[in-house]
CSV table of N, CA, C and O in Angstrom, one decimal:
chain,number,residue,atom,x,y,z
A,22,UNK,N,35.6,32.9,20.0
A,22,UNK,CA,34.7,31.9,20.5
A,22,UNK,C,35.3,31.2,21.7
A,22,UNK,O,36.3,30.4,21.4
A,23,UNK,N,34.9,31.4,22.9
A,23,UNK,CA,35.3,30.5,24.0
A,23,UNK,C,34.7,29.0,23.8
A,23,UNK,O,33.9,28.6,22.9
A,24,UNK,N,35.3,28.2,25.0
A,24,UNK,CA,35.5,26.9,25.0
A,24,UNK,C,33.4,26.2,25.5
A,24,UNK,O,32.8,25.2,25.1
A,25,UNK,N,32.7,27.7,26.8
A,25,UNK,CA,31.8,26.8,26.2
A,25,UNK,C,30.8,27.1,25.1
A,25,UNK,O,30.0,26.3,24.7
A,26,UNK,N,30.7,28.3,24.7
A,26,UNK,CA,30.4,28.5,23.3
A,26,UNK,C,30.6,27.2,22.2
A,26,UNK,O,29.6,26.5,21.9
A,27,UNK,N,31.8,27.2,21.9
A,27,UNK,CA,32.4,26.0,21.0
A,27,UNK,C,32.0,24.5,21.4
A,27,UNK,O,31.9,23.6,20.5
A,28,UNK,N,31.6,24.2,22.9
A,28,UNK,CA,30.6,23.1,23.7
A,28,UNK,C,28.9,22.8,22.7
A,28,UNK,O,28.4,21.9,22.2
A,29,UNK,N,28.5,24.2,22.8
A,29,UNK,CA,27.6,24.4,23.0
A,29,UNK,C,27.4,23.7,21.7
A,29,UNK,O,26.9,22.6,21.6
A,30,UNK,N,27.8,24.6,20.7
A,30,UNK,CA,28.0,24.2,19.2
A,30,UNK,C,28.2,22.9,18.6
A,30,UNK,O,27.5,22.5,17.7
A,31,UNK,N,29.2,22.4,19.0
A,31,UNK,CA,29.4,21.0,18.8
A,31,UNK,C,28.2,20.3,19.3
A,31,UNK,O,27.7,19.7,18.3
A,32,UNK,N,27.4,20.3,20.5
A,32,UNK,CA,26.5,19.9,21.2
A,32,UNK,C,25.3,19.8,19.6
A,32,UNK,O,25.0,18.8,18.9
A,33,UNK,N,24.8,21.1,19.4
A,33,UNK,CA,23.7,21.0,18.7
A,33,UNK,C,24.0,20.3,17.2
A,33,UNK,O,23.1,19.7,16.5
A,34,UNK,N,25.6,20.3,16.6
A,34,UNK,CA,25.8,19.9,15.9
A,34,UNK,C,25.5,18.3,16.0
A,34,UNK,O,24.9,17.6,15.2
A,35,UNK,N,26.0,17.9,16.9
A,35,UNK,CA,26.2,16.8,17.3
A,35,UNK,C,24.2,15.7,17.0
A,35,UNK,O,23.9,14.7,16.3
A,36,UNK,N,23.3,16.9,18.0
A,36,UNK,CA,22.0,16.3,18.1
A,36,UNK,C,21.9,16.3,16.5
A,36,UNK,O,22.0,15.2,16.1
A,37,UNK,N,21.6,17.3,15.4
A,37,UNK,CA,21.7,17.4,14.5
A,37,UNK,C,21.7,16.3,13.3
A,37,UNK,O,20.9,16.1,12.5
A,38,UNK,N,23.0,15.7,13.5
A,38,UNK,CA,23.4,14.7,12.9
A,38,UNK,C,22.9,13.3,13.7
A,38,UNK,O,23.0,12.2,13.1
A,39,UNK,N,22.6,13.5,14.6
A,39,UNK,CA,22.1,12.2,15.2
A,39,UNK,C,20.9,12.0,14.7
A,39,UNK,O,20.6,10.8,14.4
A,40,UNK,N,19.7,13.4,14.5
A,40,UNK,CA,18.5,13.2,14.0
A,40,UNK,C,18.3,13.3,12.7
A,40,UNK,O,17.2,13.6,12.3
A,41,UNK,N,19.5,13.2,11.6
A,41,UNK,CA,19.7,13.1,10.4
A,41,UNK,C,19.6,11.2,10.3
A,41,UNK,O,18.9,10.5,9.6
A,42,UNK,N,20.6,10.7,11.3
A,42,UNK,CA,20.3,8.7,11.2
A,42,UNK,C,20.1,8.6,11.8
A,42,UNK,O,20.6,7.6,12.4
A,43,UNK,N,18.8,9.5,12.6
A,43,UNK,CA,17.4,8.5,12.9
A,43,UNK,C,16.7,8.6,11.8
A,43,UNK,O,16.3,7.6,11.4
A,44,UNK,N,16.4,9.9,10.9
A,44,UNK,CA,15.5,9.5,10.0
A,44,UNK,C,16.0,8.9,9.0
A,44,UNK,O,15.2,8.2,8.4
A,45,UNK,N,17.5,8.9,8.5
A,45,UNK,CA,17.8,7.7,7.5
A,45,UNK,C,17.3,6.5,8.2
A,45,UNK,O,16.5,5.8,7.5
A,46,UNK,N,17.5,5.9,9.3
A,46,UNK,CA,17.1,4.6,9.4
A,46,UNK,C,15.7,4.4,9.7
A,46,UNK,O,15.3,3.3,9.6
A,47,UNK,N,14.8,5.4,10.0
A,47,UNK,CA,13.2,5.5,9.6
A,47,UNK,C,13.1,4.9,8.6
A,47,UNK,O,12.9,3.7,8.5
A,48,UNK,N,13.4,5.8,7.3
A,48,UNK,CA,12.9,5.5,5.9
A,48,UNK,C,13.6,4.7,5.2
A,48,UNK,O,13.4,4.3,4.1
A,49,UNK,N,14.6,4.2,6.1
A,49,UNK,CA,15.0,2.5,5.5
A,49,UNK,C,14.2,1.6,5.9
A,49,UNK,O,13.9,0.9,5.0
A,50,UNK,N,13.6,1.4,7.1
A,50,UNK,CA,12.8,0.6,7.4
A,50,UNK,C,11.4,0.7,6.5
A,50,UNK,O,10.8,-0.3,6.1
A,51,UNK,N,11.2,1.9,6.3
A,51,UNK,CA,9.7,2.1,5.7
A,51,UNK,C,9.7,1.5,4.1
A,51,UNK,O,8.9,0.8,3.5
A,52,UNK,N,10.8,2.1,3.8
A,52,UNK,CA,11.3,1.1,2.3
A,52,UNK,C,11.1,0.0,2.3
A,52,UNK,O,10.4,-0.5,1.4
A,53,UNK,N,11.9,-0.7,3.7
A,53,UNK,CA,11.9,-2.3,3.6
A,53,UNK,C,10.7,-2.4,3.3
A,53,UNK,O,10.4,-2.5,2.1
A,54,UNK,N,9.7,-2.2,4.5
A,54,UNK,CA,8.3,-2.5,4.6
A,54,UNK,C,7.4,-2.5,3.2
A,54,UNK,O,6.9,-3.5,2.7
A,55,UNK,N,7.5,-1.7,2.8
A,55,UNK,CA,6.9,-1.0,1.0
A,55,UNK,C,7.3,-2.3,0.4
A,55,UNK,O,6.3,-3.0,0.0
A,56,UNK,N,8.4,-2.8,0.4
A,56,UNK,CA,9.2,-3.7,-1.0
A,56,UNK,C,8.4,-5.0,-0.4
A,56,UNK,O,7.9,-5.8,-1.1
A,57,UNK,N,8.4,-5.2,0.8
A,57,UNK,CA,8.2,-6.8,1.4
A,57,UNK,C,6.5,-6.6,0.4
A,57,UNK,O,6.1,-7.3,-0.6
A,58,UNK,N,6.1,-5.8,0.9
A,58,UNK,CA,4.0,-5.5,0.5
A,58,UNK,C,4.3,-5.5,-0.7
A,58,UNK,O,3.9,-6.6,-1.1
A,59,UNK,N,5.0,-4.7,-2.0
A,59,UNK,CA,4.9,-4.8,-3.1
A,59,UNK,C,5.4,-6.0,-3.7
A,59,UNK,O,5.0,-6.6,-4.7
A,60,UNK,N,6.3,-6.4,-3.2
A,60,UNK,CA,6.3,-7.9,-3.3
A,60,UNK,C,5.5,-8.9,-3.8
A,60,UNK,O,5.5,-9.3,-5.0
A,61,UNK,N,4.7,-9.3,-2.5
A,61,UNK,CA,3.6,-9.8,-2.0
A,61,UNK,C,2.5,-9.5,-3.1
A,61,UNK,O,1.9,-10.4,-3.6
A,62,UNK,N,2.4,-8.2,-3.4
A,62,UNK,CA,1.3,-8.2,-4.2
A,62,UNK,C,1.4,-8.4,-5.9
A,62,UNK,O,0.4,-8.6,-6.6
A,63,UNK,N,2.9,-8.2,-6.3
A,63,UNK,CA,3.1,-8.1,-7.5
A,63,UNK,C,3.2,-9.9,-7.5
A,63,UNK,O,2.3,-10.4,-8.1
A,64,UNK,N,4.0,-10.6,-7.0
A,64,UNK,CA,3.9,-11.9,-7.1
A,64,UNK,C,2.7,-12.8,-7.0
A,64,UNK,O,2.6,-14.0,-7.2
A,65,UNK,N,1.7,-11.9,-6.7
A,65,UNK,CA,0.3,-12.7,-7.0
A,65,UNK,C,-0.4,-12.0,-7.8
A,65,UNK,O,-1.6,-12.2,-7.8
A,66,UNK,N,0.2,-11.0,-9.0
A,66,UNK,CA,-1.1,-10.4,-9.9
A,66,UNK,C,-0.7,-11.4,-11.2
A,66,UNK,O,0.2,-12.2,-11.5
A,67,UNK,N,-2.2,-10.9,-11.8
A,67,UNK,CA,-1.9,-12.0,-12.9
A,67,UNK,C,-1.7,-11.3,-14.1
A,67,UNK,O,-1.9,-12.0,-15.1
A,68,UNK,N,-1.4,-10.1,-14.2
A,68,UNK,CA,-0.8,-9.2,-15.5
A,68,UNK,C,0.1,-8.7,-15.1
A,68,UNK,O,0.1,-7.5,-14.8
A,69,UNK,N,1.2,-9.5,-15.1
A,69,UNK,CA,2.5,-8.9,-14.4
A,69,UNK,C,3.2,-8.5,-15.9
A,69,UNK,O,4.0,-7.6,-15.7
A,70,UNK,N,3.2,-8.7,-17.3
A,70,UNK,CA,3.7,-8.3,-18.3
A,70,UNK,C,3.2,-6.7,-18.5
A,70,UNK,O,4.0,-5.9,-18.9
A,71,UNK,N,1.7,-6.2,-18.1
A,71,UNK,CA,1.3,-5.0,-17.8
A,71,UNK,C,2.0,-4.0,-16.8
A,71,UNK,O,2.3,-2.8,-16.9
A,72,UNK,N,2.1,-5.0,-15.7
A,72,UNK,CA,2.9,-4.0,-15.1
A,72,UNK,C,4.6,-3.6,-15.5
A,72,UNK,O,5.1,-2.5,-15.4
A,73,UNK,N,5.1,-5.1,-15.9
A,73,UNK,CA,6.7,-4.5,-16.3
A,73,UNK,C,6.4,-3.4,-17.0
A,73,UNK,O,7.0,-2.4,-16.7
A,74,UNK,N,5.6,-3.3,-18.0
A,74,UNK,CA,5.6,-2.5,-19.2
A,74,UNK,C,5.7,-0.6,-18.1
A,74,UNK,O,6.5,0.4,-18.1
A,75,UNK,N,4.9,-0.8,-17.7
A,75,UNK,CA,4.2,0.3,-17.0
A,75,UNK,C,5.5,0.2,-16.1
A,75,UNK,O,6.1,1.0,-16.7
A,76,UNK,N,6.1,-0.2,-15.3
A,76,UNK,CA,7.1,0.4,-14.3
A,76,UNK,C,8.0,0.4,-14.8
A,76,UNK,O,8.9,0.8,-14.0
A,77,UNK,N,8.5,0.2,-16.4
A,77,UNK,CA,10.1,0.3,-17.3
A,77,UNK,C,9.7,1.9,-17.4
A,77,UNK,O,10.6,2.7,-17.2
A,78,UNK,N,8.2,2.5,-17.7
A,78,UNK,CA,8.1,3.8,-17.8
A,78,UNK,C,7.9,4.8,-16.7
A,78,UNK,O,8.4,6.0,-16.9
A,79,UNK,N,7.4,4.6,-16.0
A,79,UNK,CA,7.8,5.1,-14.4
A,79,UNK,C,9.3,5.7,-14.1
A,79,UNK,O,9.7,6.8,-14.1
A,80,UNK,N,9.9,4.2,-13.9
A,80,UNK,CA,11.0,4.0,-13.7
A,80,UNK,C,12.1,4.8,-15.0
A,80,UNK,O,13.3,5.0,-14.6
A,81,UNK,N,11.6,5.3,-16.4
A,81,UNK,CA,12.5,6.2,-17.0
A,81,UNK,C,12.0,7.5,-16.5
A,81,UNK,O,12.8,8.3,-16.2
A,82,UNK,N,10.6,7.8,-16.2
A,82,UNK,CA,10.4,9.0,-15.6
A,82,UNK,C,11.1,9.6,-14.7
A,82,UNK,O,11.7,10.6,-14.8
A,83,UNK,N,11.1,8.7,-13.5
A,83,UNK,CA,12.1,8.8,-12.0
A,83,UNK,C,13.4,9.3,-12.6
A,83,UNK,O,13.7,10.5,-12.5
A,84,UNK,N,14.3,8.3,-13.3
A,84,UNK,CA,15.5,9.0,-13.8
A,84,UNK,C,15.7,10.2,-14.1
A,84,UNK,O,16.5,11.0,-13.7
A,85,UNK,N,14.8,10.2,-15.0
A,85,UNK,CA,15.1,11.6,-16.0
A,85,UNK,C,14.4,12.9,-14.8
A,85,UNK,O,14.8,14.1,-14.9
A,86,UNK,N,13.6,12.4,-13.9
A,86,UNK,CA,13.3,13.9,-13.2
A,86,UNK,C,14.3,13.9,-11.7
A,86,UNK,O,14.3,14.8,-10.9
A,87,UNK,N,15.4,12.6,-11.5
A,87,UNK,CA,16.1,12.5,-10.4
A,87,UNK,C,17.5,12.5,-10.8
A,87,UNK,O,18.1,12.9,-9.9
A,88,UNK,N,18.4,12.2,-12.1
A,88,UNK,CA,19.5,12.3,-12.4
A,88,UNK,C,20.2,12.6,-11.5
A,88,UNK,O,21.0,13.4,-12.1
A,89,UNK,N,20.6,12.7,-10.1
A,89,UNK,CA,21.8,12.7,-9.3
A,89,UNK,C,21.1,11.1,-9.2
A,89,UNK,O,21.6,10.2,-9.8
A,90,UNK,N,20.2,10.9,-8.6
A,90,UNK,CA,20.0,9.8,-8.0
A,90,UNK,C,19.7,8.2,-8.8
A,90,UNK,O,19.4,7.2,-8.3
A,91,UNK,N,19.9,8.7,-10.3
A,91,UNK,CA,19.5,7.3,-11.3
A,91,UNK,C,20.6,6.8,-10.5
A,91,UNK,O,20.1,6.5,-9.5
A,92,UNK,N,21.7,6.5,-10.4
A,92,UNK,CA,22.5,5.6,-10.6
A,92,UNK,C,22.6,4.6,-9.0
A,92,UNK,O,23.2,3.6,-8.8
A,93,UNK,N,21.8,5.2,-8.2
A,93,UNK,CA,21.3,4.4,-7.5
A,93,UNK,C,20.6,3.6,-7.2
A,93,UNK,O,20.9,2.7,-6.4
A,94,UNK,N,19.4,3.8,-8.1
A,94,UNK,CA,18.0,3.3,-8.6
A,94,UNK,C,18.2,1.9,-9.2
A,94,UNK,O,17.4,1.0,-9.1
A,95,UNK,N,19.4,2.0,-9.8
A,95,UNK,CA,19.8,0.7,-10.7
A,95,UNK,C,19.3,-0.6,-10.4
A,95,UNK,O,18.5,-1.2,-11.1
A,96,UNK,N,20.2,-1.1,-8.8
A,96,UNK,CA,20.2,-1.8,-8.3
A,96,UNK,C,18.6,-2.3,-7.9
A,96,UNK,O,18.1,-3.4,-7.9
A,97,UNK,N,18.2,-1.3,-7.6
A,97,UNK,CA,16.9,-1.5,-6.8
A,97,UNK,C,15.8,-1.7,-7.9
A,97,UNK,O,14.9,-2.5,-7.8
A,98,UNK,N,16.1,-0.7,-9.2
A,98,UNK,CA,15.4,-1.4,-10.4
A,98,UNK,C,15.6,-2.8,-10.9
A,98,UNK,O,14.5,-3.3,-11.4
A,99,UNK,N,16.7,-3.6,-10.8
A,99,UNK,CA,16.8,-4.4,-11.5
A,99,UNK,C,16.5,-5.8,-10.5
A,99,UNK,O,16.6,-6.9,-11.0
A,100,UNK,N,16.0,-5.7,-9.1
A,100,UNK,CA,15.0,-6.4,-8.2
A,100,UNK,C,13.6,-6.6,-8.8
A,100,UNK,O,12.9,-7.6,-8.9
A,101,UNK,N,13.6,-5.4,-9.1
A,101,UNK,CA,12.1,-5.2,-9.3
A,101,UNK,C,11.7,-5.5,-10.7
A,101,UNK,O,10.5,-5.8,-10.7
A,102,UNK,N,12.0,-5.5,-11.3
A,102,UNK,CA,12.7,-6.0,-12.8
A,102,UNK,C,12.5,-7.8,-12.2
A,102,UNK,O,11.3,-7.9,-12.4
A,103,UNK,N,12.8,-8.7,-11.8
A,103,UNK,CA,13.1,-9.7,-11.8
A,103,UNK,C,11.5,-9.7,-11.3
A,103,UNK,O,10.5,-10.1,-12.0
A,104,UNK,N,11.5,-9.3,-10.5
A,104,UNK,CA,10.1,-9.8,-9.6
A,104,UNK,C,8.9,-9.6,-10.7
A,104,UNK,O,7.9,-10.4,-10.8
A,105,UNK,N,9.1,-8.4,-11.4
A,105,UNK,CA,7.7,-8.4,-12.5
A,105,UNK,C,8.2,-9.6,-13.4
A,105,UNK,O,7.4,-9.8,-14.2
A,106,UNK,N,9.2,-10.5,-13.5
A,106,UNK,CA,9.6,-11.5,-14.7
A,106,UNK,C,10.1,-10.7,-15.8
A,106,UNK,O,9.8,-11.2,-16.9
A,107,UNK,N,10.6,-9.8,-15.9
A,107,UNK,CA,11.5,-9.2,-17.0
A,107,UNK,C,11.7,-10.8,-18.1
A,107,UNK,O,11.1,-11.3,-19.0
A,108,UNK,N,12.6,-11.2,-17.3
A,108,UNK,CA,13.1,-12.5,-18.3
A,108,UNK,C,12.3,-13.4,-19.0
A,108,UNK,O,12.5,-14.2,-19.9
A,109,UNK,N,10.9,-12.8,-18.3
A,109,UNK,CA,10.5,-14.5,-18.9
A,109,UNK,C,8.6,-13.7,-19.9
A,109,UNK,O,7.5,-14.2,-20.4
A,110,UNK,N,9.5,-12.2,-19.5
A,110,UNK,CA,8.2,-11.2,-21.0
A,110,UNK,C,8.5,-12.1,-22.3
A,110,UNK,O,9.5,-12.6,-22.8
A,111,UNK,N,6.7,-12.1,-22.9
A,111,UNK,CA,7.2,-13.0,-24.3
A,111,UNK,C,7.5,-11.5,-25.2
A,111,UNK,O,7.9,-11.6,-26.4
């Protein structure tokens, strides 16, 4: 492999990886966006003990069909957890 062969290469590798974190920082933004609205809307429903119920089982679903990725989840579950009132379920 000559030198601009090996250019060339690096080159596409290069775009590659750059259009790998543009779309990570896409779908972080788009996340944000999601959490700010679901927010918004879960802090104003008035059967939020319905919903924890209902997103503790979701939320085992996701696990169990994502297992590389539970242990990520955690964090972002236990936000969301707070916001339905976990703590304050009778």
């Amino acid at each position: 492999m000559d030198d601009k062969e090996l250019k060339e290469m690096l080159e596409v590798h290069t775009q590659s990886i750059q259009g790998l974190v543009d779309n990570q920082l896409m779908l972080a933004a788009q996340v944000q966006v999601l959490q700010a609205a679901l927010a918004t809307v879960l802090l104003h429903h008035g059967d939020r003990a319905t919903l924890l119920r209902s997103f503790k089982g979701y939320m085992k679903i996701s696990k169990e069909g994502t297992p590389q990725l539970s242990r990520h989840m955690e964090a972002l579950e236990g936000g969301m957890l707070a916001l339905l009132g976990q703590d304050t379920e009778p």
